[in-house]
């Protein structure tokens, strides 16, 4: 029987609380399931047979994740009836530091053995672990010259917090695993990042675990601590505005079903996973087509590939602050536990995020991801028809969507990362920026006092400049529209003058100029320069009316890089030189900044892969999209920043024969008799 999207509509209730807890049960793993606690233990045990592991033995686990299974193997398993095809072997991919060398080790779970172990040569270093950053910052706090410098400033060491910053790469030959550490002065504040102590250069070598450079260059001002409080319990009246926070109750339970890590909701089915570098991963997203009576493939895999955050102050204390958050600090490693009812609404279901610590033992971020139904009060579609004699017809379908969310807090910034599935077939990627600015102490409290040409930002509080910077959030989207053989189509909208021969008072109109892209070079897109529609299509599949089935990219607000392409950070961040790229699928090309991002030299970026200029017509292709923000801070960003969101959408375009949500049942308010909404008269 033909299915239709079943939407469960929440009813607004102001008092009750409804909790659904997620329970997992024993089942064979899905090929994309995240590594489990017992698998992490197994990996450690298998490797321990060959190497003594742990920092004391100079063997550290820098990255442990699922070894990307062979795509054709996953697809034949996924598309087989009742999964009666054997999935590809389940393996882990480990990047380890062993005796100052980087090793790439593959561990196979069924044979419980190392199946590959190579020493990696090349530029760049693996992701930093939380553990080594903690050891390094504690080391600095104990470092005598540092303690003297703190005292020299009239400050108490007990009030100092030291954080770690990556160094970037500025043409050095030697790119050891070094970090710069930055001290902050709490002195009663709990807003660390608004209290930087400037003037010191402190470099720690993570391999030797030693402070290798210490310079006390100058004593600068310290921003005041007043006004940095953000805990409600400590704030003083007046309060406001008052919001009537409501809880959404779904008397019949949520509309989604969870089987392991597979989520089924309305007409969607997808798998949700967690990786220490990428964070939340969506894979095998398919949508049910009522007319065809089957699920159709849309997204093989989608996740964050990198978050690049360069600051725009070239001075000694700031020039190197050009983070590659996912590649250096891990967007999964930095994920935080979500608060029920506030980070995710009532009815949300949570998933833990498990990753390996530096010694290989599993660490658990409880509630690292959630899924929930979102009813934002939007209209899915409607029509009022007043032209039919004797009839006035109104048909409305309110919109509901399903959101998969994580929050990654990389130091001062909190990023809310959402994947929103809509019954209409759209997938919306949204990233929300909130948290705390990175600030620079200055003498000034008022703009009239500024003596320099450029303070590289905005005075946001006394002695505090919010420094200009960018956020570039790059997604890797392996779209498989109805199969893996896809093409990228750029349709330019061009203005035409009406020919004199045509009898019309009109002088102009626009029309479409459709071009199927042949190579990676032709698929590099700077958005906003021309009126253009971007689509990924399956040229083997046509609708009844002969249109190629596809998904269209709806870009959000556009911000591209403004940095010089030969500037060191931009060589490493060259994957932001275009807003959209298409590459040929290659299972090794996952991280836009390169597999080894820390101190990388830009020789393994998306920009370099694209230089291969492979043919991409009727091929398995991957879309890369960067959401960009140029951030000129303003006073409202202090002491915490109200969420600023941006994103983009992928929408079916000639994928369905007609509106896929036409036959969605209207909601019946009578089916919830005990919860009659107040506003129904
Ligand atoms: C630290 O806090 C104390 C008490 O509020 C204050 O008197 C002092 O000026 C503060 N020191 C600095 C450097 O902000
Ligand atoms: C901080 O204190 C100074 C001096 O007491 C005052 O002028 C300023 O308004 C205060 N700032 C905030 C944000 O409370
Ligand atoms: C993670 O931690 C939470 C809370 O402590 C616990 O309920 C959950 O079982 C843990 N998950 C795993 C896989 O260890
Ligand atoms: C796949 O990507 C890796 C890393 O960029 C590269 O070394 C390899 O040559 C690529 N393979 C093909 C077939 O392009
Ligand atoms: Cu910002």
Coordinates of C-alpha atoms in Angstrom, one line a residue, residues 77-651:
X77 CA 24.2 -4.5 1.7
X78 CA 22.0 -1.5 2.1
X79 CA 19.9 -2.0 -1.0
X80 CA 19.6 -5.8 -0.6
X81 CA 16.3 -7.2 0.6
X82 CA 16.4 -7.7 4.4
X83 CA 20.2 -7.0 4.3
X84 CA 21.0 -10.5 3.3
X85 CA 24.3 -9.4 1.6
X86 CA 27.3 -9.5 3.9
X87 CA 28.4 -5.9 4.7
X88 CA 32.0 -4.9 4.1
X89 CA 34.4 -5.8 6.9
X90 CA 34.1 -3.6 10.0
X91 CA 37.5 -1.9 10.7
X92 CA 38.9 0.9 12.7
X93 CA 41.3 3.6 11.4
X94 CA 43.8 4.7 13.9
X95 CA 46.3 7.6 13.7
X96 CA 48.8 7.2 16.4
X97 CA 52.1 8.9 17.5
X98 CA 54.7 6.3 18.2
X99 CA 58.2 7.4 19.1
X100 CA 57.7 10.7 17.3
X101 CA 56.5 9.1 14.2
X102 CA 52.9 9.2 12.9
X103 CA 51.4 5.7 12.2
X104 CA 48.3 4.9 10.3
X105 CA 46.9 1.6 11.6
X106 CA 43.9 -0.4 10.5
X107 CA 42.4 -2.8 12.9
X108 CA 40.0 -5.5 11.7
X109 CA 37.3 -6.5 14.2
X110 CA 36.4 -9.9 13.0
X111 CA 40.0 -11.1 12.8
X112 CA 40.9 -9.0 15.8
X113 CA 44.1 -8.1 14.1
X114 CA 46.1 -5.2 12.7
X115 CA 45.7 -5.5 8.9
X116 CA 47.7 -2.4 8.0
X117 CA 50.3 -0.4 9.8
X118 CA 52.3 2.3 8.0
X119 CA 54.5 5.2 9.0
X120 CA 53.1 8.4 7.5
X121 CA 55.5 10.8 5.8
X122 CA 54.4 14.3 4.8
X123 CA 53.4 17.7 6.1
X124 CA 51.0 18.3 8.9
X125 CA 50.3 16.7 12.2
X126 CA 47.4 14.7 13.6
X127 CA 44.5 16.1 15.7
X128 CA 45.5 17.2 19.2
X129 CA 44.0 15.2 22.0
X130 CA 42.3 16.8 25.0
X131 CA 44.6 14.9 27.3
X132 CA 47.9 16.3 25.9
X133 CA 46.5 19.8 25.8
X134 CA 45.6 19.4 29.5
X135 CA 49.1 18.2 30.4
X136 CA 50.7 21.0 28.4
X137 CA 48.6 23.8 30.0
X138 CA 49.3 22.4 33.5
X139 CA 53.0 22.4 32.6
X140 CA 52.9 26.1 31.8
X141 CA 51.2 26.9 35.1
X142 CA 54.1 25.2 36.9
X143 CA 56.7 26.8 34.7
X144 CA 58.8 29.1 36.9
X145 CA 59.5 32.0 34.4
X146 CA 55.8 32.0 33.6
X147 CA 54.8 32.3 37.3
X148 CA 57.3 35.1 37.7
X149 CA 55.8 37.0 34.8
X150 CA 52.3 36.6 36.3
X151 CA 53.5 37.9 39.6
X152 CA 55.4 40.8 37.9
X153 CA 52.0 41.9 36.6
X154 CA 50.7 42.0 40.1
X155 CA 48.5 38.9 39.4
X156 CA 47.9 35.8 41.4
X157 CA 48.9 32.5 39.7
X158 CA 46.0 30.7 41.4
X159 CA 43.6 32.9 39.3
X160 CA 45.2 32.1 36.0
X161 CA 43.8 29.7 33.4
X162 CA 46.0 28.6 30.5
X163 CA 44.4 27.5 27.2
X164 CA 46.0 25.9 24.1
X165 CA 46.1 27.4 20.7
X166 CA 47.4 25.8 17.5
X167 CA 50.4 27.5 15.8
X168 CA 49.3 27.4 12.2
X169 CA 52.1 27.4 9.6
X170 CA 54.0 30.5 8.4
X171 CA 56.6 29.1 6.1
X172 CA 58.7 27.3 8.8
X173 CA 60.6 24.2 7.7
X174 CA 60.3 22.6 11.1
X175 CA 56.7 21.8 11.9
X176 CA 57.0 19.8 15.1
X177 CA 53.9 19.3 17.2
X178 CA 54.1 22.6 19.0
X179 CA 51.3 24.7 20.5
X180 CA 51.1 28.2 21.7
X181 CA 49.4 28.6 25.1
X182 CA 47.4 31.7 26.1
X183 CA 46.9 32.7 29.7
X184 CA 43.7 34.3 31.1
X185 CA 43.0 35.9 34.4
X186 CA 39.8 34.8 36.1
X187 CA 39.8 36.8 39.3
X188 CA 36.2 36.0 40.1
X189 CA 35.0 35.9 36.6
X190 CA 33.8 32.6 35.0
X191 CA 34.1 34.1 31.5
X192 CA 37.7 33.0 30.8
X193 CA 38.0 34.2 27.2
X194 CA 37.1 37.8 28.0
X195 CA 40.1 38.1 30.4
X196 CA 43.2 37.5 28.3
X197 CA 46.7 38.4 29.6
X198 CA 48.7 39.5 26.7
X199 CA 52.4 40.0 26.0
X200 CA 53.8 36.5 26.5
X201 CA 54.8 34.0 23.9
X202 CA 54.7 30.5 25.4
X203 CA 55.3 27.5 23.2
X204 CA 55.0 23.9 24.3
X205 CA 56.5 21.0 22.4
X206 CA 53.9 18.3 22.8
X207 CA 56.3 15.4 22.0
X208 CA 58.9 16.5 24.6
X209 CA 56.1 17.9 26.8
X210 CA 58.3 20.9 27.6
X211 CA 58.0 24.6 27.3
X212 CA 60.5 25.3 24.5
X213 CA 59.9 29.0 24.1
X214 CA 59.0 31.6 26.7
X215 CA 59.1 35.3 26.0
X216 CA 57.6 38.0 28.2
X217 CA 57.5 40.8 25.7
X218 CA 55.3 43.5 27.3
X219 CA 52.8 44.1 30.1
X220 CA 49.5 45.2 28.7
X221 CA 46.2 46.2 30.1
X222 CA 43.7 43.6 31.4
X223 CA 40.0 43.9 30.5
X224 CA 37.8 44.5 33.5
X225 CA 35.9 41.6 34.9
X226 CA 32.7 43.4 35.5
X227 CA 29.9 42.7 33.1
X228 CA 31.4 39.3 32.1
X229 CA 28.9 37.3 34.2
X230 CA 26.4 35.2 32.3
X231 CA 25.0 32.8 34.9
X232 CA 21.4 33.7 35.6
X233 CA 21.8 32.9 39.3
X234 CA 24.4 35.6 39.6
X235 CA 22.8 38.3 37.5
X236 CA 21.0 41.2 39.2
X237 CA 17.6 42.7 38.3
X238 CA 16.0 44.1 36.2
X239 CA 15.4 40.9 34.2
X240 CA 13.8 40.3 30.9
X241 CA 12.2 40.1 28.5
X242 CA 9.9 37.5 29.9
X243 CA 9.3 34.5 27.6
X244 CA 6.6 31.9 28.1
X245 CA 8.7 28.9 27.6
X246 CA 6.5 26.1 26.5
X247 CA 6.9 22.4 26.4
X248 CA 5.7 20.5 23.3
X249 CA 3.7 17.4 24.3
X250 CA 3.0 14.7 21.9
X251 CA 0.3 12.5 23.4
X252 CA 0.9 9.6 21.0
X253 CA 4.7 9.8 21.3
X254 CA 7.1 11.2 18.8
X255 CA 6.7 10.5 15.1
X256 CA 10.1 8.9 14.6
X257 CA 11.3 5.4 15.2
X258 CA 14.8 4.5 16.1
X259 CA 16.4 1.1 15.4
X260 CA 20.0 1.2 16.6
X261 CA 21.3 4.3 14.8
X262 CA 18.8 4.2 12.0
X263 CA 16.1 6.8 12.2
X264 CA 12.8 6.6 10.4
X265 CA 10.5 9.5 10.4
X266 CA 7.6 10.6 8.1
X267 CA 9.0 9.7 4.6
X268 CA 12.7 9.8 5.6
X269 CA 15.1 7.2 6.7
X270 CA 18.7 7.8 7.6
X271 CA 21.6 6.7 9.8
X272 CA 23.1 8.9 12.5
X273 CA 26.7 8.5 13.7
X274 CA 29.4 10.2 15.6
X275 CA 33.1 10.7 14.8
X276 CA 35.7 12.4 17.0
X277 CA 36.8 14.7 14.1
X278 CA 33.5 15.4 12.3
X279 CA 31.0 15.1 15.1
X280 CA 27.5 14.2 13.9
X281 CA 27.4 12.2 10.6
X282 CA 24.3 11.6 8.5
X283 CA 24.4 8.7 6.1
X284 CA 22.2 6.7 3.8
X285 CA 19.5 9.2 3.8
X286 CA 16.6 8.1 1.6
X287 CA 13.1 9.4 1.0
X288 CA 10.0 7.3 0.4
X289 CA 8.3 8.1 -2.9
X290 CA 4.5 7.3 -2.7
X291 CA 4.2 7.0 -6.4
X292 CA 7.1 4.6 -6.8
X293 CA 6.3 2.9 -3.5
X294 CA 9.9 2.7 -2.5
X295 CA 12.7 4.6 -0.8
X296 CA 15.0 6.6 -3.1
X297 CA 18.6 7.5 -2.3
X298 CA 19.5 11.1 -1.7
X299 CA 22.6 11.5 0.6
X300 CA 25.1 8.8 1.0
X301 CA 27.0 10.7 3.6
X302 CA 27.0 14.3 5.0
X303 CA 29.0 15.9 7.8
X304 CA 31.2 18.7 8.8
X305 CA 34.6 18.5 7.0
X306 CA 36.2 21.6 8.6
X307 CA 35.6 24.8 10.5
X308 CA 38.2 27.5 9.6
X309 CA 38.3 30.5 11.8
X310 CA 41.0 33.0 10.9
X311 CA 41.3 36.2 13.0
X312 CA 42.2 39.5 11.3
X313 CA 44.8 41.0 13.6
X314 CA 48.3 40.5 12.2
X315 CA 50.1 41.4 15.5
X316 CA 52.4 39.1 17.4
X317 CA 49.8 38.0 19.9
X318 CA 47.2 37.3 17.2
X319 CA 48.6 36.5 13.8
X320 CA 48.6 32.7 14.3
X321 CA 45.0 32.5 15.4
X322 CA 43.6 30.9 12.3
X323 CA 42.0 27.7 13.7
X324 CA 41.0 24.6 11.7
X325 CA 38.7 23.5 14.5
X326 CA 37.7 20.0 13.2
X327 CA 41.2 19.1 12.0
X328 CA 43.1 20.5 15.0
X329 CA 40.7 20.1 18.0
X330 CA 38.1 17.7 16.7
X331 CA 34.5 18.9 16.2
X332 CA 33.4 15.6 17.8
X333 CA 36.0 15.7 20.5
X334 CA 34.7 19.2 21.4
X335 CA 31.0 18.2 21.3
X336 CA 29.2 18.9 24.6
X337 CA 26.4 17.1 26.5
X338 CA 23.1 18.5 25.4
X339 CA 20.7 19.7 28.0
X340 CA 17.2 18.1 27.7
X341 CA 14.4 20.6 27.1
X342 CA 16.7 23.5 26.4
X343 CA 19.4 22.3 23.9
X344 CA 16.9 19.9 22.5
X345 CA 13.1 20.2 23.1
X346 CA 10.9 17.7 25.0
X347 CA 10.5 14.5 23.1
X348 CA 14.1 14.6 21.9
X349 CA 16.1 11.4 21.8
X350 CA 19.7 11.5 22.7
X351 CA 22.8 9.6 21.5
X352 CA 26.1 9.4 23.4
X353 CA 29.3 10.2 21.6
X354 CA 32.2 7.9 22.4
X355 CA 35.8 8.4 21.4
X356 CA 39.2 7.2 22.4
X357 CA 41.3 9.1 24.8
X358 CA 45.0 9.5 24.3
X359 CA 45.8 6.2 25.9
X360 CA 43.1 4.5 23.7
X361 CA 40.5 4.0 26.4
X362 CA 37.0 5.1 25.6
X363 CA 35.6 8.4 26.7
X364 CA 31.9 9.1 26.7
X365 CA 30.2 12.4 26.0
X366 CA 26.7 11.6 27.2
X367 CA 23.9 13.1 25.1
X368 CA 26.3 14.4 22.4
X369 CA 23.6 14.3 19.7
X370 CA 19.9 14.5 19.7
X371 CA 17.0 14.2 17.3
X372 CA 13.7 15.8 17.7
X373 CA 10.6 16.9 15.7
X374 CA 10.5 20.6 15.1
X375 CA 7.3 22.6 14.8
X376 CA 8.3 26.1 14.1
X377 CA 4.8 27.3 13.3
X378 CA 5.6 27.3 9.6
X379 CA 3.3 26.4 6.7
X380 CA 4.3 23.4 4.6
X381 CA 1.9 24.4 1.8
X382 CA -1.5 26.1 1.5
X383 CA -4.0 27.5 -1.0
X384 CA -7.1 29.6 -0.7
X385 CA -9.3 29.3 -3.8
X386 CA -11.9 32.0 -4.2
X387 CA -12.5 31.8 -7.9
X388 CA -14.8 28.8 -7.9
X389 CA -18.4 30.0 -8.0
X390 CA -20.2 29.1 -4.7
X391 CA -17.1 27.7 -3.0
X392 CA -14.4 29.1 -0.9
X393 CA -11.7 26.5 -0.4
X394 CA -8.7 26.7 2.0
X395 CA -6.3 23.8 2.3
X396 CA -3.4 24.2 4.7
X397 CA -0.7 21.8 5.9
X398 CA 1.4 23.0 8.8
X399 CA 5.1 22.1 8.5
X400 CA 7.0 19.7 10.8
X401 CA 10.5 18.7 10.4
X402 CA 13.0 16.3 12.0
X403 CA 16.3 17.8 13.3
X404 CA 19.5 16.0 14.1
X405 CA 21.6 18.2 16.3
X406 CA 25.0 18.5 18.0
X407 CA 26.7 21.4 19.7
X408 CA 30.4 21.6 19.5
X409 CA 32.1 24.1 21.9
X410 CA 35.6 24.7 20.5
X411 CA 37.1 26.9 23.2
X412 CA 35.2 30.2 23.3
X413 CA 32.7 29.5 20.6
X414 CA 29.6 27.2 20.7
X415 CA 28.5 25.9 17.3
X416 CA 25.0 24.5 17.0
X417 CA 25.0 22.1 14.1
X418 CA 21.6 21.1 12.7
X419 CA 20.5 18.7 9.9
X420 CA 16.9 19.3 9.3
X421 CA 14.8 16.9 7.2
X422 CA 11.6 18.1 5.7
X423 CA 8.7 15.9 4.4
X424 CA 8.9 17.9 1.1
X425 CA 12.3 16.2 0.6
X426 CA 14.4 19.2 1.5
X427 CA 17.4 18.8 3.8
X428 CA 18.5 22.0 5.5
X429 CA 22.0 22.4 7.0
X430 CA 22.2 25.1 9.6
X431 CA 24.9 26.2 11.9
X432 CA 24.3 28.6 14.8
X433 CA 27.2 30.6 16.3
X434 CA 27.0 31.5 20.0
X435 CA 29.3 31.6 23.0
X436 CA 32.0 34.1 23.8
X437 CA 34.1 36.4 21.6
X438 CA 37.9 36.2 21.5
X439 CA 39.0 39.6 22.7
X440 CA 42.0 41.7 22.9
X441 CA 42.8 44.0 25.8
X442 CA 43.3 47.7 25.0
X443 CA 43.8 50.9 26.9
X444 CA 40.6 52.3 25.5
X445 CA 37.1 52.4 26.9
X446 CA 35.7 54.8 24.2
X447 CA 36.1 55.0 20.5
X448 CA 37.2 58.7 20.8
X449 CA 40.4 57.5 22.5
X450 CA 41.6 55.3 19.7
X451 CA 45.1 56.3 18.5
X452 CA 46.0 53.4 16.2
X453 CA 44.9 53.3 12.6
X454 CA 43.3 50.0 13.1
X455 CA 42.4 48.2 16.3
X456 CA 41.3 45.2 14.2
X457 CA 37.8 45.1 15.8
X458 CA 35.2 46.8 17.9
X459 CA 35.4 48.1 21.5
X460 CA 32.7 45.9 23.0
X461 CA 33.4 46.7 26.7
X462 CA 35.9 48.6 28.8
X463 CA 39.4 47.8 27.6
X464 CA 38.0 45.1 25.4
X465 CA 38.2 44.8 21.6
X466 CA 36.2 42.0 19.9
X467 CA 38.6 41.1 17.1
X468 CA 37.4 40.8 13.5
X469 CA 37.4 37.3 12.2
X470 CA 35.7 34.8 9.9
X471 CA 33.9 31.5 10.4
X472 CA 34.0 29.1 7.5
X473 CA 32.0 25.9 8.0
X474 CA 32.7 23.4 5.3
X475 CA 30.4 20.5 4.7
X476 CA 31.2 17.3 2.7
X477 CA 28.0 16.1 1.1
X478 CA 28.3 12.8 -0.9
X479 CA 25.0 13.1 -2.7
X480 CA 23.8 10.0 -4.5
X481 CA 20.6 11.0 -6.3
X482 CA 18.8 7.8 -7.2
X483 CA 22.2 6.1 -7.5
X484 CA 25.8 6.9 -7.6
X485 CA 26.0 8.1 -11.3
X486 CA 25.4 11.8 -11.0
X487 CA 26.2 15.0 -12.8
X488 CA 26.5 18.6 -11.7
X489 CA 24.4 21.1 -13.7
X490 CA 24.9 24.9 -13.6
X491 CA 21.9 26.7 -15.1
X492 CA 22.6 30.4 -15.7
X493 CA 19.8 32.8 -15.9
X494 CA 20.6 35.2 -18.7
X495 CA 18.9 38.4 -19.8
X496 CA 17.7 38.5 -23.4
X497 CA 16.6 41.5 -25.4
X498 CA 13.4 40.8 -27.2
X499 CA 14.1 40.6 -30.9
X500 CA 12.7 43.3 -33.1
X501 CA 10.8 40.6 -35.1
X502 CA 8.7 39.8 -32.0
X503 CA 5.5 41.9 -31.6
X504 CA 5.6 42.9 -27.9
X505 CA 6.1 46.0 -25.9
X506 CA 8.5 44.1 -23.7
X507 CA 12.2 44.9 -24.2
X508 CA 13.7 42.1 -22.2
X509 CA 13.2 38.8 -20.3
X510 CA 15.4 36.2 -18.8
X511 CA 15.8 32.6 -19.8
X512 CA 17.9 29.6 -18.7
X513 CA 21.1 28.4 -20.0
X514 CA 21.7 24.9 -18.8
X515 CA 25.2 23.4 -18.8
X516 CA 26.2 20.0 -17.5
X517 CA 29.7 20.4 -16.0
X518 CA 32.4 18.1 -17.3
X519 CA 35.3 18.6 -15.0
X520 CA 36.2 19.6 -11.4
X521 CA 37.6 22.9 -12.6
X522 CA 34.3 23.9 -14.1
X523 CA 32.6 23.0 -10.9
X524 CA 34.3 25.6 -8.7
X525 CA 31.6 28.1 -7.8
X526 CA 31.8 31.6 -6.3
X527 CA 28.3 32.3 -5.3
X528 CA 26.6 35.6 -5.8
X529 CA 28.4 36.6 -8.9
X530 CA 25.7 35.6 -11.3
X531 CA 22.2 34.3 -11.3
X532 CA 22.6 30.6 -11.4
X533 CA 20.9 27.4 -10.3
X534 CA 23.1 24.6 -9.1
X535 CA 21.8 21.0 -9.3
X536 CA 23.1 17.5 -8.8
X537 CA 21.1 15.3 -11.2
X538 CA 21.0 11.7 -12.2
X539 CA 21.1 11.8 -16.0
X540 CA 20.1 8.1 -16.2
X541 CA 16.7 8.9 -14.5
X542 CA 14.1 11.1 -16.1
X543 CA 10.7 12.1 -14.9
X544 CA 7.6 11.2 -16.9
X545 CA 8.0 14.6 -18.5
X546 CA 11.6 14.0 -19.4
X547 CA 13.4 16.1 -16.8
X548 CA 16.5 14.7 -15.2
X549 CA 15.8 13.9 -11.6
X550 CA 17.8 16.0 -9.2
X551 CA 18.4 18.0 -6.1
X552 CA 19.0 21.7 -6.2
X553 CA 21.3 23.6 -3.9
X554 CA 19.7 26.7 -2.3
X555 CA 22.7 28.6 -0.9
X556 CA 22.3 30.8 2.1
X557 CA 23.9 34.2 2.7
X558 CA 27.2 34.2 0.9
X559 CA 30.6 35.2 2.4
X560 CA 33.8 34.1 0.7
X561 CA 37.4 34.6 1.9
X562 CA 38.9 38.1 1.7
X563 CA 42.4 37.0 2.5
X564 CA 45.2 37.0 -0.1
X565 CA 45.6 33.6 -1.6
X566 CA 49.3 33.6 -0.9
X567 CA 48.8 34.3 2.8
X568 CA 49.9 31.3 4.9
X569 CA 46.6 30.6 6.6
X570 CA 44.8 30.9 3.3
X571 CA 47.1 28.4 1.7
X572 CA 46.0 25.9 4.3
X573 CA 42.4 27.2 4.1
X574 CA 42.3 27.2 0.3
X575 CA 39.2 25.0 0.4
X576 CA 37.4 28.3 1.1
X577 CA 38.6 30.0 -2.1
X578 CA 35.3 28.9 -3.6
X579 CA 31.9 28.5 -1.9
X580 CA 31.0 25.3 -3.8
X581 CA 33.2 22.6 -5.2
X582 CA 32.4 19.2 -6.8
X583 CA 35.0 16.4 -6.7
X584 CA 35.0 12.9 -7.9
X585 CA 34.3 10.5 -5.0
X586 CA 37.5 9.2 -3.4
X587 CA 37.2 7.6 0.0
X588 CA 40.5 9.2 1.1
X589 CA 39.3 12.7 0.3
X590 CA 37.2 13.5 3.3
X591 CA 38.8 16.4 5.2
X592 CA 38.9 19.6 3.2
X593 CA 41.9 20.8 5.2
X594 CA 43.8 17.5 4.7
X595 CA 44.0 14.4 6.8
X596 CA 46.7 16.1 8.8
X597 CA 45.5 19.7 9.5
X598 CA 47.6 20.8 12.5
X599 CA 50.5 22.9 11.1
X600 CA 49.7 21.7 7.6
X601 CA 51.2 23.4 4.5
X602 CA 48.1 23.2 2.3
X603 CA 49.3 20.4 0.1
X604 CA 46.4 18.1 0.9
X605 CA 43.4 20.3 0.7
X606 CA 40.2 20.2 -1.3
X607 CA 41.8 22.9 -3.5
X608 CA 44.7 20.6 -4.4
X609 CA 42.4 17.6 -5.1
X610 CA 40.3 19.8 -7.4
X611 CA 43.5 20.7 -9.3
X612 CA 43.5 17.1 -10.6
X613 CA 40.6 18.3 -12.7
X614 CA 39.0 14.9 -12.9
X615 CA 36.0 14.3 -15.1
X616 CA 32.8 14.4 -13.1
X617 CA 30.0 13.9 -15.6
X618 CA 27.9 10.8 -14.9
X619 CA 30.2 9.9 -12.0
X620 CA 30.0 9.4 -8.3
X621 CA 30.5 13.0 -7.1
X622 CA 30.8 14.8 -3.8
X623 CA 29.6 18.4 -3.2
X624 CA 31.5 20.7 -0.8
X625 CA 29.7 23.7 0.5
X626 CA 31.1 26.4 2.8
X627 CA 28.9 28.5 5.0
X628 CA 30.8 31.7 5.7
X629 CA 30.5 34.5 8.2
X630 CA 32.5 37.7 8.3
X631 CA 32.3 38.7 11.9
X632 CA 32.8 42.3 12.9
X633 CA 31.9 42.0 16.6
X634 CA 29.4 44.4 18.1
X635 CA 28.5 45.2 21.7
X636 CA 25.6 42.8 21.7
X637 CA 28.1 40.0 21.3
X638 CA 29.3 40.7 24.9
X639 CA 29.5 39.0 27.3
X640 CA 27.9 36.1 25.4
X641 CA 26.6 36.3 21.8
X642 CA 23.0 35.7 20.8
X643 CA 22.9 32.9 18.3
X644 CA 23.7 33.9 14.7
X645 CA 22.6 31.3 12.2
X646 CA 23.3 30.6 8.6
X647 CA 23.0 27.6 6.3
X648 CA 21.8 26.2 3.0
X649 CA 19.3 23.8 1.7
X650 CA 19.1 20.9 -0.7
X651 CA 15.7 20.5 -2.3

